[in-house]
mmCIF file of C-alpha atoms in Angstrom:
data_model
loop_
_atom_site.group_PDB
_atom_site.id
_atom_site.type_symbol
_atom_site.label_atom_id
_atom_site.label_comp_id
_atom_site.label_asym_id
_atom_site.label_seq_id
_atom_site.Cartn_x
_atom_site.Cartn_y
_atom_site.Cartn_z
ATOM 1 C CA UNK A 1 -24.612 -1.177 39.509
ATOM 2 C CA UNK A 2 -20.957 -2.213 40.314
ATOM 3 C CA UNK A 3 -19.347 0.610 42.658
ATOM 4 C CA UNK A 4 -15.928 0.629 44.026
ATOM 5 C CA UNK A 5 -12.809 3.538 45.427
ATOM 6 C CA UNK A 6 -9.712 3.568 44.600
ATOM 7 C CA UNK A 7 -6.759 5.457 45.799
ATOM 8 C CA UNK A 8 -5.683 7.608 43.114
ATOM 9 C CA UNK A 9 -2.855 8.842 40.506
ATOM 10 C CA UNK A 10 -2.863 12.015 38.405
ATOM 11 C CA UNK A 11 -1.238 12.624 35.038
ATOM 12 C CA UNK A 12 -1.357 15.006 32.601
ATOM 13 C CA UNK A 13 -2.857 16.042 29.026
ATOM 14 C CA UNK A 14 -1.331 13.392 26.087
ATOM 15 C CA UNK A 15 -0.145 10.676 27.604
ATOM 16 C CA UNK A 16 1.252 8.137 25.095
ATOM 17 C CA UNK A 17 1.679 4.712 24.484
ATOM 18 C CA UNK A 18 5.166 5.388 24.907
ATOM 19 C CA UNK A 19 4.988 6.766 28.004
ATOM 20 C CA UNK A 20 2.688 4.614 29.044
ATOM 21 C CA UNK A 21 5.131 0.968 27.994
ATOM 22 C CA UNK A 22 8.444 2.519 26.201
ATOM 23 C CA UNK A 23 9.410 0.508 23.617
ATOM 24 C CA UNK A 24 12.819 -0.743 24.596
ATOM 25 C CA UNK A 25 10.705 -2.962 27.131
ATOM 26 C CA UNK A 26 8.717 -4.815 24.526
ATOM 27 C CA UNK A 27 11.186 -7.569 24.054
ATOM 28 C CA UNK A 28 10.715 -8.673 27.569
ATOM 29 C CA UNK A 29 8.900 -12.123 27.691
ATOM 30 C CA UNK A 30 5.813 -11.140 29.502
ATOM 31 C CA UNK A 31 3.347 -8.153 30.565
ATOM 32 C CA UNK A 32 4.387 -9.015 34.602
ATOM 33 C CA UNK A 33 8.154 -8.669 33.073
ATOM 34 C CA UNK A 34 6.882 -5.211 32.023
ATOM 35 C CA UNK A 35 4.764 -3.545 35.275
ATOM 36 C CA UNK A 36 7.868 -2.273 36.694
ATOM 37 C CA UNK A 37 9.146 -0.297 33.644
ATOM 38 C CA UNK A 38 5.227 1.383 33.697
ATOM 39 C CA UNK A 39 5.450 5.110 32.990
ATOM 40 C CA UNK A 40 8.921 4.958 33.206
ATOM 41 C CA UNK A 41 9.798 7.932 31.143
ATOM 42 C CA UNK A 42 7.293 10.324 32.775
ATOM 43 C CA UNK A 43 7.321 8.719 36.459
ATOM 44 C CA UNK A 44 9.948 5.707 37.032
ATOM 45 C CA UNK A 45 8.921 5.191 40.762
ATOM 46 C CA UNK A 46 5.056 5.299 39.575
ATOM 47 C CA UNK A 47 4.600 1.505 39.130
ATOM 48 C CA UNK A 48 6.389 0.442 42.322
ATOM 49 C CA UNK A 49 3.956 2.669 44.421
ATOM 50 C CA UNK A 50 0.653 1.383 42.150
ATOM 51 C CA UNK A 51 -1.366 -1.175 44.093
ATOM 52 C CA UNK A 52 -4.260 -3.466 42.740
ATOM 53 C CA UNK A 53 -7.684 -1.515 42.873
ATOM 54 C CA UNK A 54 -5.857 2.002 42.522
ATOM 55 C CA UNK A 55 -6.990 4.478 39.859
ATOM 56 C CA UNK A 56 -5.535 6.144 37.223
ATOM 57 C CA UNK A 57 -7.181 9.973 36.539
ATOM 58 C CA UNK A 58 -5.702 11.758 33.645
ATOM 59 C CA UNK A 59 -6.088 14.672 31.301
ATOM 60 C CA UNK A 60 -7.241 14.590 27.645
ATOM 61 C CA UNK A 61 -6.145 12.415 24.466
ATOM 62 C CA UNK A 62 -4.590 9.283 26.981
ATOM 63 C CA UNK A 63 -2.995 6.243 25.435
ATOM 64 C CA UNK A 64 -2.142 8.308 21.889
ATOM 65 C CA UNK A 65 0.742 7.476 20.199
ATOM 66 C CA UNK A 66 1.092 3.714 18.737
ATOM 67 C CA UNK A 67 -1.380 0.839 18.888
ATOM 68 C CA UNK A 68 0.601 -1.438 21.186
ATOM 69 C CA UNK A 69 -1.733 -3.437 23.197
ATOM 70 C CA UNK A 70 0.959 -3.859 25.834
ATOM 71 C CA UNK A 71 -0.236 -0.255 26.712
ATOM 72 C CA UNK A 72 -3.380 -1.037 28.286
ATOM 73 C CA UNK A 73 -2.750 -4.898 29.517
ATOM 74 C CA UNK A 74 0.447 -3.328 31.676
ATOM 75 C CA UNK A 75 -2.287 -0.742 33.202
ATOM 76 C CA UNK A 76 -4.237 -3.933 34.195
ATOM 77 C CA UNK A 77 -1.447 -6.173 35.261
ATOM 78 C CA UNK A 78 -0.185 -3.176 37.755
ATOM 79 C CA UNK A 79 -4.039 -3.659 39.223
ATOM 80 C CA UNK A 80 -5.494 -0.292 38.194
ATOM 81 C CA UNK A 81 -9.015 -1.017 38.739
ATOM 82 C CA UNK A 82 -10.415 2.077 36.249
ATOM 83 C CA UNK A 83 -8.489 4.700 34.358
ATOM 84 C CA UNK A 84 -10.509 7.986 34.465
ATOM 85 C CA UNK A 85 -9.550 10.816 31.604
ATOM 86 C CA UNK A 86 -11.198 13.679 29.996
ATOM 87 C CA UNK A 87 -10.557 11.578 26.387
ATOM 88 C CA UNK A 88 -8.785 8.479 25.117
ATOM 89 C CA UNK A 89 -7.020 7.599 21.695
ATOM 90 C CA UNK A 90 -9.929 5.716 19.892
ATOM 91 C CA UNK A 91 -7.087 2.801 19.284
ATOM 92 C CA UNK A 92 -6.507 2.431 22.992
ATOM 93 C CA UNK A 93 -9.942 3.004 24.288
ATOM 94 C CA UNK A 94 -10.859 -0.058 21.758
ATOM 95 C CA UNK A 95 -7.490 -2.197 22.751
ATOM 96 C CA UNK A 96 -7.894 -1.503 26.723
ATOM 97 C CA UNK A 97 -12.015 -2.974 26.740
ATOM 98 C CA UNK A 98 -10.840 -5.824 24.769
ATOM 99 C CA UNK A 99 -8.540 -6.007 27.342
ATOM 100 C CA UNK A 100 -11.128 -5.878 30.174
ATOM 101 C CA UNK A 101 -9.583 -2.469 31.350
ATOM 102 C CA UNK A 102 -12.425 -0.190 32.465
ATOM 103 C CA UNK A 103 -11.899 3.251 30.658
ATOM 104 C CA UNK A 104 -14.502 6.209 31.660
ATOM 105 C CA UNK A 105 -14.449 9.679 30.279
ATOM 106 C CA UNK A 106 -14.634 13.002 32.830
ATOM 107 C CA UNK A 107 -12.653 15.816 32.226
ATOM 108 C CA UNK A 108 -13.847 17.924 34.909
ATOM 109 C CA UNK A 109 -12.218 15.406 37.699
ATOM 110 C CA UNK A 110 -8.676 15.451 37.066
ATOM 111 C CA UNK A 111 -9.286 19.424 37.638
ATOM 112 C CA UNK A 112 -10.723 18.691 41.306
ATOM 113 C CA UNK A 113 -8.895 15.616 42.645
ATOM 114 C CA UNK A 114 -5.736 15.450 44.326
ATOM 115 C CA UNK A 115 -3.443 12.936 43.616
ATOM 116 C CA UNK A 116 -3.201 10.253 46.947
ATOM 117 C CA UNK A 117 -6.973 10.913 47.704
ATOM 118 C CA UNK A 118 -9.328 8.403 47.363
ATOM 119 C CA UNK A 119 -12.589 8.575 44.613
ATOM 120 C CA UNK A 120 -15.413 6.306 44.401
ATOM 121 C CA UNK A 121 -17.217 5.243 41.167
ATOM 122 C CA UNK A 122 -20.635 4.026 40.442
ATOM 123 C CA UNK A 123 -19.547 2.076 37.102
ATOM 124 C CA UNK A 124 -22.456 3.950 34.660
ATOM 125 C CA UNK A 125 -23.737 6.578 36.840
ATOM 126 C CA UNK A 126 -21.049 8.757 38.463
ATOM 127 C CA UNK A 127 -17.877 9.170 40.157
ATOM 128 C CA UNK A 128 -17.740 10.559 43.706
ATOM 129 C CA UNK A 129 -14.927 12.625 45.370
ATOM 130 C CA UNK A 130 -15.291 14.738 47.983
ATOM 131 C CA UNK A 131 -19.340 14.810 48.509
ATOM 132 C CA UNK A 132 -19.610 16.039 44.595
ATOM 133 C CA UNK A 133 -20.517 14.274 41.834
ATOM 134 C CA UNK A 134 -19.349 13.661 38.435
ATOM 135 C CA UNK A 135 -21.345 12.621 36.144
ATOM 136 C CA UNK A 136 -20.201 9.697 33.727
ATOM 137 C CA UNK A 137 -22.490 8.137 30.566
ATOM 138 C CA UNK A 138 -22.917 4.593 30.322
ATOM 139 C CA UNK A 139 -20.940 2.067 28.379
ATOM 140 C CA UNK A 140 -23.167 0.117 26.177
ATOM 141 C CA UNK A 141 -24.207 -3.233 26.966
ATOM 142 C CA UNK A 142 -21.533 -5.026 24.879
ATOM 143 C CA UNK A 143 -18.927 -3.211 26.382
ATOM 144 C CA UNK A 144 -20.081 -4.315 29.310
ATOM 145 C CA UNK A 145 -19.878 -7.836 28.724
ATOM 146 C CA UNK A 146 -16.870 -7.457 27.596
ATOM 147 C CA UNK A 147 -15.311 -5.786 30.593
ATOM 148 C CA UNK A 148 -17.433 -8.230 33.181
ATOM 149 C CA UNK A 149 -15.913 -11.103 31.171
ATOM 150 C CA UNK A 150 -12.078 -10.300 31.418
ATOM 151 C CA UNK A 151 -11.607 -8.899 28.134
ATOM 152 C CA UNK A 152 -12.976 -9.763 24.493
ATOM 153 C CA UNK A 153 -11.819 -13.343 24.120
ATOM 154 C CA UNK A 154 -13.048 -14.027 27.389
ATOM 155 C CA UNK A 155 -16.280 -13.048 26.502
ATOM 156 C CA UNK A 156 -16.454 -14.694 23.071
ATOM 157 C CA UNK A 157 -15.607 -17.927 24.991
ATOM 158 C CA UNK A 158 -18.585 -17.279 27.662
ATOM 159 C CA UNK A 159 -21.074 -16.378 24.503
ATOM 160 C CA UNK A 160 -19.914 -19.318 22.906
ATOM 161 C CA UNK A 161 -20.418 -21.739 25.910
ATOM 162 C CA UNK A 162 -16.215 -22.362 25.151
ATOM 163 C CA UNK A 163 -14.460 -23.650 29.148
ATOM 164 C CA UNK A 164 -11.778 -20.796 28.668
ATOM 165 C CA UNK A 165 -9.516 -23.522 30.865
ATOM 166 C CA UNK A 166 -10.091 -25.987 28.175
ATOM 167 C CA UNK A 167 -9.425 -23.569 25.544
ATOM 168 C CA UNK A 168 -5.976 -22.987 27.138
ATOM 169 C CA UNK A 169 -5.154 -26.756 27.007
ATOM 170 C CA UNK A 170 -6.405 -26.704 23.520
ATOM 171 C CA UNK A 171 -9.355 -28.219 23.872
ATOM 172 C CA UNK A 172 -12.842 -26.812 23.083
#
C-alpha cells in the first residue's frame, strides 16, 4: 500500500473549473505556462506557495463547471501529490485519473484539518491527521493502473508493451 504526507491547502464547497484554470489563460502554449495563474480568481498567491507533494483538501462538488482537462493536469503540474474532497464533478474525477491525478473522497476531513498542517494517506485504506483516522474506499484496480502509470495513455502504452519514448518520436 503506497503511503505518503503532504503539507496541506483548504478550499471550499464548489470549486470550479474556472476557478480552478480561468479561461483567459487557456491560450497560453503550455500547462507549465499555466501553474502560476492556478486558482487565480479565488487565491492568486495560492500557486506560488504550492510545492510538489503538497495536498489539496476541499469541500463538496470540486472541479464542477466545464470539462477542460487543463483543470486537473495544472493541479498535477503545480506537484499536488492527492486532492482530497468530500465529492468531485463526475467529468473531472474521470479527466484528473486519466490524467494520473490521485482524487480520494472524505468529507469529514476538510471539517478537521487546518490548512498548513501536514496529513498522511495510506492510498486505499485511510488518511491520517492528527492520531485520527479517516477512512477512504478503494479505487478499483483499473484506476489504479491508471494512476501508477502516469495517466491513461501511459497506461495503454504499458498494457500494450508500446516504449512511451518511442511513441513520442513516432515510433511504435
Amino acid at each position: 500500500m503506497e503511503q505518503f504526507t503532504g503539507k496541506v491547502w483548504i478550499l471550499g464547497d464548489d470549486i470550479d473549473t474556472d476557478i480552478i484554470m480561468p479561461t483567459e489563460y487557456l491560450a497560453l502554449k503550455t500547462i507549465n505556462d499555466m501553474c502560476p495563474f492556478a486558482f487565480s480568481p479565488l487565491r492568486p498567491e495560492l500557486a506560488a506557495q504550492i510545492h510538489a507533494g503538497d495536498i489539496i483538501v476541499a469541500g463538496k462538488n470540486f472541479g464542477c463547471g466545464s470539462s477542460r482537462e487543463q483543470a486537473p493536469e495544472v493541479i498535477k503540474a503545480l506537484g499536488i501529490r492527492c486532492v482530497i474532497a468530500g465529492s468531485y464533478a463526475r467529468i473531472f474525477f474521470r479527466n484528473a485519473i486519466n490524467n494520473g491525478l490521485l482524487l480520494i473522497e472524505n468529507a469529514d476531513l476538510v471539517k478537521d484539518v487546518k490548512e498548513g498542517e501536514e496529513i498522511t494517506v495510506k492510498v486505499g485504506d485511510s488518511i491520517d491527521y492528527k492520531g485520527k483516522s479517516y477512512p477512504i474506499s478503494p479505487l478499483p484496480q483499473n484506476l489504479l493502473d491508471i494512476l501508477e502509470a502516469g495517466g491513461l495513455v501511459k497506461a495503454m502504452q504499458r498494457l500494450n508493451g508500446i516504449d512511451p519514448d518511442q511513441a513520442a518520436k513516432g515510433g511504435a
